[in-house]
Amino acid sequence: MALQTLIQEASAQPSLVDEEGQHREAVETVISMVDSGSLRVADPPSNAGENWQINGWVQQAINLYFRVAKMARIESGQLAWYDKIPPRSDHAERGLRAVPTALVRYGAFVEPGAVLMPSFVNIGAFVGRGTMVDTWATVGSCAQIGRDVHLSGGVGIGGVLEPPGARPVIIEDGCFIGSRCIVVEGVHVGAEAVLGAGLVLTASTPIIDVRQ
């Protein structure tokens, strides 16, 4: 049975993942694929003029993973946490520059060549190569950050897991997001846009295209 079908069945009846079986395996497989970058919550268009495709069933799998994953102690030197989702520790092997205290959760994918200052990237997110996630910037669950983007210090990129199919925040290639900007509620920022410091964009923010 296809992964998408298994995930949708389990989302309708979550108890299906409480025991070992094909539905639980499907959840774990999907999260592993998102973690590897072979599957995304949202796929960019193949051709100009087309829309992004939102894979709501992947969001469902992430929600189910919180039911599947077990609480565990996570340690780093003298520090310790207690959570269900461990941080990734494969930055060197994957060619990422990650400054101490930069944290990428399992189930998020950051392409080789990105730079992570002390920052946070949540499960389901995608960050493209050449992108700088600057100090104290946060990338919310399922957010899609393109290549050669600069997320300046303190930027807050919102996340979304529910309802399934809700568009995550999308920041396309080449954007500059100024210090302390907040972009939430599925806002889509087009390629090479520049957002000035302190700007807040929500789903209800009026957007005026000065080119028209």
PDB file of C-alpha atoms in Angstrom:
ATOM      1  CA  MET A   1       0.000   0.000   0.000  1.00  0.00           C
ATOM      2  CA  ALA A   2       1.268   3.484  -0.874  1.00  0.00           C
ATOM      3  CA  LEU A   3       2.803   5.575   1.910  1.00  0.00           C
ATOM      4  CA  GLN A   4       0.318   8.383   1.352  1.00  0.00           C
ATOM      5  CA  THR A   5      -2.646   6.024   1.734  1.00  0.00           C
ATOM      6  CA  LEU A   6      -1.252   4.510   4.926  1.00  0.00           C
ATOM      7  CA  ILE A   7      -0.633   7.951   6.420  1.00  0.00           C
ATOM      8  CA  GLN A   8      -4.117   9.172   5.554  1.00  0.00           C
ATOM      9  CA  GLU A   9      -5.667   6.057   7.086  1.00  0.00           C
ATOM     10  CA  ALA A  10      -3.639   6.506  10.261  1.00  0.00           C
ATOM     11  CA  SER A  11      -4.546  10.183  10.452  1.00  0.00           C
ATOM     12  CA  ALA A  12      -8.218   9.225  10.386  1.00  0.00           C
ATOM     13  CA  GLN A  13      -7.598   6.515  13.008  1.00  0.00           C
ATOM     14  CA  PRO A  14      -4.449   7.441  14.993  1.00  0.00           C
ATOM     15  CA  SER A  15      -4.550   4.281  17.115  1.00  0.00           C
ATOM     16  CA  LEU A  16      -3.266   2.432  14.034  1.00  0.00           C
ATOM     17  CA  VAL A  17       0.246   3.674  14.845  1.00  0.00           C
ATOM     18  CA  ASP A  18       0.181   2.635  18.503  1.00  0.00           C
ATOM     19  CA  GLU A  19       1.424  -0.863  17.688  1.00  0.00           C
ATOM     20  CA  GLU A  20       4.105  -2.156  15.342  1.00  0.00           C
ATOM     21  CA  GLY A  21       2.757  -2.523  11.823  1.00  0.00           C
ATOM     22  CA  GLN A  22       2.644  -1.012   8.359  1.00  0.00           C
ATOM     23  CA  HIS A  23       1.024   2.262   9.457  1.00  0.00           C
ATOM     24  CA  ARG A  24       3.645   2.942  12.119  1.00  0.00           C
ATOM     25  CA  GLU A  25       6.409   1.971   9.690  1.00  0.00           C
ATOM     26  CA  ALA A  26       4.928   4.366   7.128  1.00  0.00           C
ATOM     27  CA  VAL A  27       5.133   7.254   9.597  1.00  0.00           C
ATOM     28  CA  GLU A  28       8.754   6.474  10.424  1.00  0.00           C
ATOM     29  CA  THR A  29       9.620   6.096   6.727  1.00  0.00           C
ATOM     30  CA  VAL A  30       8.072   9.435   5.799  1.00  0.00           C
ATOM     31  CA  ILE A  31       9.925  11.300   8.559  1.00  0.00           C
ATOM     32  CA  SER A  32      13.176   9.622   7.510  1.00  0.00           C
ATOM     33  CA  MET A  33      12.561  10.771   3.925  1.00  0.00           C
ATOM     34  CA  VAL A  34      11.870  14.349   5.040  1.00  0.00           C
ATOM     35  CA  ASP A  35      15.028  14.194   7.162  1.00  0.00           C
ATOM     36  CA  SER A  36      17.049  13.119   4.107  1.00  0.00           C
ATOM     37  CA  GLY A  37      15.575  15.767   1.827  1.00  0.00           C
ATOM     38  CA  SER A  38      14.043  13.218  -0.549  1.00  0.00           C
ATOM     39  CA  LEU A  39      10.508  14.289   0.446  1.00  0.00           C
ATOM     40  CA  ARG A  40       9.223  17.759   1.284  1.00  0.00           C
ATOM     41  CA  VAL A  41       6.128  19.198   2.897  1.00  0.00           C
ATOM     42  CA  ALA A  42       5.841  21.526  -0.092  1.00  0.00           C
ATOM     43  CA  ASP A  43       7.300  21.114  -3.565  1.00  0.00           C
ATOM     44  CA  PRO A  44       8.316  24.117  -5.680  1.00  0.00           C
ATOM     45  CA  PRO A  45       6.765  24.378  -9.142  1.00  0.00           C
ATOM     46  CA  SER A  46       8.517  22.676 -12.015  1.00  0.00           C
ATOM     47  CA  ASN A  47       7.559  25.410 -14.485  1.00  0.00           C
ATOM     48  CA  ALA A  48       7.141  29.173 -14.300  1.00  0.00           C
ATOM     49  CA  GLY A  49       3.622  30.262 -13.490  1.00  0.00           C
ATOM     50  CA  GLU A  50       2.720  27.101 -11.602  1.00  0.00           C
ATOM     51  CA  ASN A  51       1.923  26.972  -7.890  1.00  0.00           C
ATOM     52  CA  TRP A  52       3.701  25.217  -5.067  1.00  0.00           C
ATOM     53  CA  GLN A  53       2.262  21.806  -4.234  1.00  0.00           C
ATOM     54  CA  ILE A  54       1.437  21.327  -0.550  1.00  0.00           C
ATOM     55  CA  ASN A  55       1.749  17.726   0.613  1.00  0.00           C
ATOM     56  CA  GLY A  56      -0.772  17.676   3.427  1.00  0.00           C
ATOM     57  CA  TRP A  57      -0.246  13.970   4.018  1.00  0.00           C
ATOM     58  CA  VAL A  58       3.380  14.694   4.984  1.00  0.00           C
ATOM     59  CA  GLN A  59       2.126  17.155   7.594  1.00  0.00           C
ATOM     60  CA  GLN A  60      -0.168  14.378   8.837  1.00  0.00           C
ATOM     61  CA  ALA A  61       2.825  12.046   9.131  1.00  0.00           C
ATOM     62  CA  ILE A  62       4.697  14.610  11.223  1.00  0.00           C
ATOM     63  CA  ASN A  63       1.746  14.960  13.582  1.00  0.00           C
ATOM     64  CA  LEU A  64       1.546  11.176  13.887  1.00  0.00           C
ATOM     65  CA  TYR A  65       5.279  10.994  14.598  1.00  0.00           C
ATOM     66  CA  PHE A  66       4.740  12.862  17.848  1.00  0.00           C
ATOM     67  CA  ARG A  67       2.452   9.993  18.832  1.00  0.00           C
ATOM     68  CA  VAL A  68       4.986   7.357  17.743  1.00  0.00           C
ATOM     69  CA  ALA A  69       8.184   8.914  19.127  1.00  0.00           C
ATOM     70  CA  LYS A  70       9.129   8.187  22.731  1.00  0.00           C
ATOM     71  CA  MET A  71      10.305  10.687  25.292  1.00  0.00           C
ATOM     72  CA  ALA A  72      14.035  10.326  25.889  1.00  0.00           C
ATOM     73  CA  ARG A  73      16.861  12.094  27.668  1.00  0.00           C
ATOM     74  CA  ILE A  74      19.086  14.097  25.321  1.00  0.00           C
ATOM     75  CA  GLU A  75      22.506  15.108  26.609  1.00  0.00           C
ATOM     76  CA  SER A  76      25.314  17.389  25.469  1.00  0.00           C
ATOM     77  CA  GLY A  77      28.129  17.697  27.970  1.00  0.00           C
ATOM     78  CA  GLN A  78      26.644  19.055  31.187  1.00  0.00           C
ATOM     79  CA  LEU A  79      23.389  20.021  29.496  1.00  0.00           C
ATOM     80  CA  ALA A  80      20.366  17.774  29.266  1.00  0.00           C
ATOM     81  CA  TRP A  81      16.866  17.875  27.765  1.00  0.00           C
ATOM     82  CA  TYR A  82      13.884  15.545  27.724  1.00  0.00           C
ATOM     83  CA  ASP A  83      11.982  15.395  24.455  1.00  0.00           C
ATOM     84  CA  LYS A  84      10.619  13.233  21.644  1.00  0.00           C
ATOM     85  CA  ILE A  85      12.590  14.688  18.727  1.00  0.00           C
ATOM     86  CA  PRO A  86      16.405  14.582  18.915  1.00  0.00           C
ATOM     87  CA  PRO A  87      18.635  17.220  17.325  1.00  0.00           C
ATOM     88  CA  ARG A  88      20.611  16.313  14.223  1.00  0.00           C
ATOM     89  CA  SER A  89      24.318  15.784  14.778  1.00  0.00           C
ATOM     90  CA  ASP A  90      25.508  15.088  11.213  1.00  0.00           C
ATOM     91  CA  HIS A  91      26.421  18.644  10.175  1.00  0.00           C
ATOM     92  CA  ALA A  92      30.112  17.930   9.541  1.00  0.00           C
ATOM     93  CA  GLU A  93      29.367  14.843   7.449  1.00  0.00           C
ATOM     94  CA  ARG A  94      26.855  16.796   5.379  1.00  0.00           C
ATOM     95  CA  GLY A  95      28.959  19.908   4.805  1.00  0.00           C
ATOM     96  CA  LEU A  96      27.063  22.374   6.980  1.00  0.00           C
ATOM     97  CA  ARG A  97      28.690  25.153   8.942  1.00  0.00           C
ATOM     98  CA  ALA A  98      26.886  25.063  12.272  1.00  0.00           C
ATOM     99  CA  VAL A  99      27.999  27.406  15.054  1.00  0.00           C
ATOM    100  CA  PRO A 100      27.624  26.041  18.606  1.00  0.00           C
ATOM    101  CA  THR A 101      23.995  26.062  19.822  1.00  0.00           C
ATOM    102  CA  ALA A 102      22.615  25.968  16.277  1.00  0.00           C
ATOM    103  CA  LEU A 103      19.920  23.304  16.471  1.00  0.00           C
ATOM    104  CA  VAL A 104      18.236  21.380  13.669  1.00  0.00           C
ATOM    105  CA  ARG A 105      15.652  18.849  14.780  1.00  0.00           C
ATOM    106  CA  TYR A 106      15.430  15.378  13.283  1.00  0.00           C
ATOM    107  CA  GLY A 107      12.955  15.516  10.404  1.00  0.00           C
ATOM    108  CA  ALA A 108      14.211  18.875   9.124  1.00  0.00           C
ATOM    109  CA  PHE A 109      16.538  19.125   6.137  1.00  0.00           C
ATOM    110  CA  VAL A 110      19.240  21.720   5.554  1.00  0.00           C
ATOM    111  CA  GLU A 111      21.120  21.467   2.276  1.00  0.00           C
ATOM    112  CA  PRO A 112      24.927  21.283   2.312  1.00  0.00           C
ATOM    113  CA  GLY A 113      26.459  24.737   1.986  1.00  0.00           C
ATOM    114  CA  ALA A 114      24.041  26.484   4.313  1.00  0.00           C
ATOM    115  CA  VAL A 115      25.351  28.349   7.360  1.00  0.00           C
ATOM    116  CA  LEU A 116      23.664  28.084  10.742  1.00  0.00           C
ATOM    117  CA  MET A 117      24.481  30.632  13.420  1.00  0.00           C
ATOM    118  CA  PRO A 118      22.962  29.996  16.878  1.00  0.00           C
ATOM    119  CA  SER A 119      19.454  29.316  15.597  1.00  0.00           C
ATOM    120  CA  PHE A 120      16.617  26.781  15.506  1.00  0.00           C
ATOM    121  CA  VAL A 121      15.164  24.782  12.605  1.00  0.00           C
ATOM    122  CA  ASN A 122      12.061  22.756  13.430  1.00  0.00           C
ATOM    123  CA  ILE A 123      10.808  19.407  12.140  1.00  0.00           C
ATOM    124  CA  GLY A 124       9.474  19.391   8.582  1.00  0.00           C
ATOM    125  CA  ALA A 125      11.383  22.509   7.547  1.00  0.00           C
ATOM    126  CA  PHE A 126      13.595  22.785   4.476  1.00  0.00           C
ATOM    127  CA  VAL A 127      16.529  25.213   4.156  1.00  0.00           C
ATOM    128  CA  GLY A 128      18.375  25.570   0.852  1.00  0.00           C
ATOM    129  CA  ARG A 129      22.102  25.707   0.172  1.00  0.00           C
ATOM    130  CA  GLY A 130      23.881  29.023   0.465  1.00  0.00           C
ATOM    131  CA  THR A 131      21.331  30.265   2.981  1.00  0.00           C
ATOM    132  CA  MET A 132      22.395  31.983   6.192  1.00  0.00           C
ATOM    133  CA  VAL A 133      20.200  31.393   9.235  1.00  0.00           C
ATOM    134  CA  ASP A 134      21.560  34.148  11.418  1.00  0.00           C
ATOM    135  CA  THR A 135      21.769  34.481  15.194  1.00  0.00           C
ATOM    136  CA  TRP A 136      18.537  33.725  17.100  1.00  0.00           C
ATOM    137  CA  ALA A 137      16.568  33.231  13.900  1.00  0.00           C
ATOM    138  CA  THR A 138      13.946  30.489  14.074  1.00  0.00           C
ATOM    139  CA  VAL A 139      12.548  28.429  11.204  1.00  0.00           C
ATOM    140  CA  GLY A 140       9.184  26.963  12.165  1.00  0.00           C
ATOM    141  CA  SER A 141       7.859  23.500  11.442  1.00  0.00           C
ATOM    142  CA  CYS A 142       7.385  22.795   7.730  1.00  0.00           C
ATOM    143  CA  ALA A 143       8.629  26.248   6.634  1.00  0.00           C
ATOM    144  CA  GLN A 144      10.307  26.229   3.220  1.00  0.00           C
ATOM    145  CA  ILE A 145      13.395  28.431   2.886  1.00  0.00           C
ATOM    146  CA  GLY A 146      15.013  28.651  -0.537  1.00  0.00           C
ATOM    147  CA  ARG A 147      18.638  28.897  -1.609  1.00  0.00           C
ATOM    148  CA  ASP A 148      20.901  31.914  -1.057  1.00  0.00           C
ATOM    149  CA  VAL A 149      18.474  33.428   1.436  1.00  0.00           C
ATOM    150  CA  HIS A 150      19.609  35.565   4.380  1.00  0.00           C
ATOM    151  CA  LEU A 151      17.473  35.245   7.502  1.00  0.00           C
ATOM    152  CA  SER A 152      18.902  38.068   9.604  1.00  0.00           C
ATOM    153  CA  GLY A 153      19.301  38.080  13.360  1.00  0.00           C
ATOM    154  CA  GLY A 154      16.133  37.384  15.341  1.00  0.00           C
ATOM    155  CA  VAL A 155      13.935  36.602  12.343  1.00  0.00           C
ATOM    156  CA  GLY A 156      10.890  34.511  13.188  1.00  0.00           C
ATOM    157  CA  ILE A 157       9.564  32.238  10.445  1.00  0.00           C
ATOM    158  CA  GLY A 158       6.277  30.686  11.536  1.00  0.00           C
ATOM    159  CA  GLY A 159       5.433  27.008  11.371  1.00  0.00           C
ATOM    160  CA  VAL A 160       2.297  25.043  10.572  1.00  0.00           C
ATOM    161  CA  LEU A 161       1.227  21.429  11.010  1.00  0.00           C
ATOM    162  CA  GLU A 162      -2.543  21.740  11.133  1.00  0.00           C
ATOM    163  CA  PRO A 163      -4.874  21.658   9.373  1.00  0.00           C
ATOM    164  CA  PRO A 164      -3.183  19.245   6.938  1.00  0.00           C
ATOM    165  CA  GLY A 165      -2.705  20.964   3.612  1.00  0.00           C
ATOM    166  CA  ALA A 166      -2.315  24.417   5.156  1.00  0.00           C
ATOM    167  CA  ARG A 167       0.408  26.281   3.305  1.00  0.00           C
ATOM    168  CA  PRO A 168       3.598  26.726   5.300  1.00  0.00           C
ATOM    169  CA  VAL A 169       5.604  29.922   5.143  1.00  0.00           C
ATOM    170  CA  ILE A 170       7.568  29.921   1.882  1.00  0.00           C
ATOM    171  CA  ILE A 171      10.639  32.112   1.347  1.00  0.00           C
ATOM    172  CA  GLU A 172      11.904  31.686  -2.194  1.00  0.00           C
ATOM    173  CA  ASP A 173      15.486  31.844  -3.475  1.00  0.00           C
ATOM    174  CA  GLY A 174      17.625  34.934  -3.015  1.00  0.00           C
ATOM    175  CA  CYS A 175      15.496  36.728  -0.443  1.00  0.00           C
ATOM    176  CA  PHE A 176      16.845  39.028   2.261  1.00  0.00           C
ATOM    177  CA  ILE A 177      14.758  39.006   5.434  1.00  0.00           C
ATOM    178  CA  GLY A 178      15.761  41.907   7.672  1.00  0.00           C
ATOM    179  CA  SER A 179      16.549  41.727  11.352  1.00  0.00           C
ATOM    180  CA  ARG A 180      13.637  40.908  13.689  1.00  0.00           C
ATOM    181  CA  CYS A 181      11.160  40.348  10.856  1.00  0.00           C
ATOM    182  CA  ILE A 182       8.239  38.030  11.546  1.00  0.00           C
ATOM    183  CA  VAL A 183       6.714  36.027   8.684  1.00  0.00           C
ATOM    184  CA  VAL A 184       3.850  33.740   9.672  1.00  0.00           C
ATOM    185  CA  GLU A 185       0.488  32.221   8.674  1.00  0.00           C
ATOM    186  CA  GLY A 186       1.540  30.752   5.346  1.00  0.00           C
ATOM    187  CA  VAL A 187       2.866  33.966   3.810  1.00  0.00           C
ATOM    188  CA  HIS A 188       4.659  33.340   0.502  1.00  0.00           C
ATOM    189  CA  VAL A 189       7.636  35.627  -0.177  1.00  0.00           C
ATOM    190  CA  GLY A 190       8.704  35.580  -3.818  1.00  0.00           C
ATOM    191  CA  ALA A 191      12.231  35.189  -5.143  1.00  0.00           C
ATOM    192  CA  GLU A 192      14.782  37.947  -4.401  1.00  0.00           C
ATOM    193  CA  ALA A 193      12.372  39.971  -2.251  1.00  0.00           C
ATOM    194  CA  VAL A 194      13.846  42.247   0.422  1.00  0.00           C
ATOM    195  CA  LEU A 195      12.016  42.722   3.725  1.00  0.00           C
ATOM    196  CA  GLY A 196      13.120  45.661   5.864  1.00  0.00           C
ATOM    197  CA  ALA A 197      14.018  45.206   9.517  1.00  0.00           C
ATOM    198  CA  GLY A 198      11.158  44.715  11.927  1.00  0.00           C
ATOM    199  CA  LEU A 199       8.508  44.001   9.289  1.00  0.00           C
ATOM    200  CA  VAL A 200       5.608  41.738  10.286  1.00  0.00           C
ATOM    201  CA  LEU A 201       3.827  39.753   7.564  1.00  0.00           C
ATOM    202  CA  THR A 202       0.715  37.716   8.355  1.00  0.00           C
ATOM    203  CA  ALA A 203      -2.057  36.251   6.216  1.00  0.00           C
ATOM    204  CA  SER A 204      -4.074  39.452   6.716  1.00  0.00           C
ATOM    205  CA  THR A 205      -1.294  41.921   5.871  1.00  0.00           C
ATOM    206  CA  PRO A 206      -2.176  43.965   2.759  1.00  0.00           C
ATOM    207  CA  ILE A 207       0.527  43.523   0.111  1.00  0.00           C
ATOM    208  CA  ILE A 208       1.034  46.379  -2.332  1.00  0.00           C
ATOM    209  CA  ASP A 209       3.036  45.549  -5.460  1.00  0.00           C
ATOM    210  CA  VAL A 210       4.811  48.796  -6.317  1.00  0.00           C
ATOM    211  CA  ARG A 211       5.700  47.447  -9.765  1.00  0.00           C
ATOM    212  CA  GLN A 212       2.086  47.704 -10.883  1.00  0.00           C
TER     213      GLN A 212
END
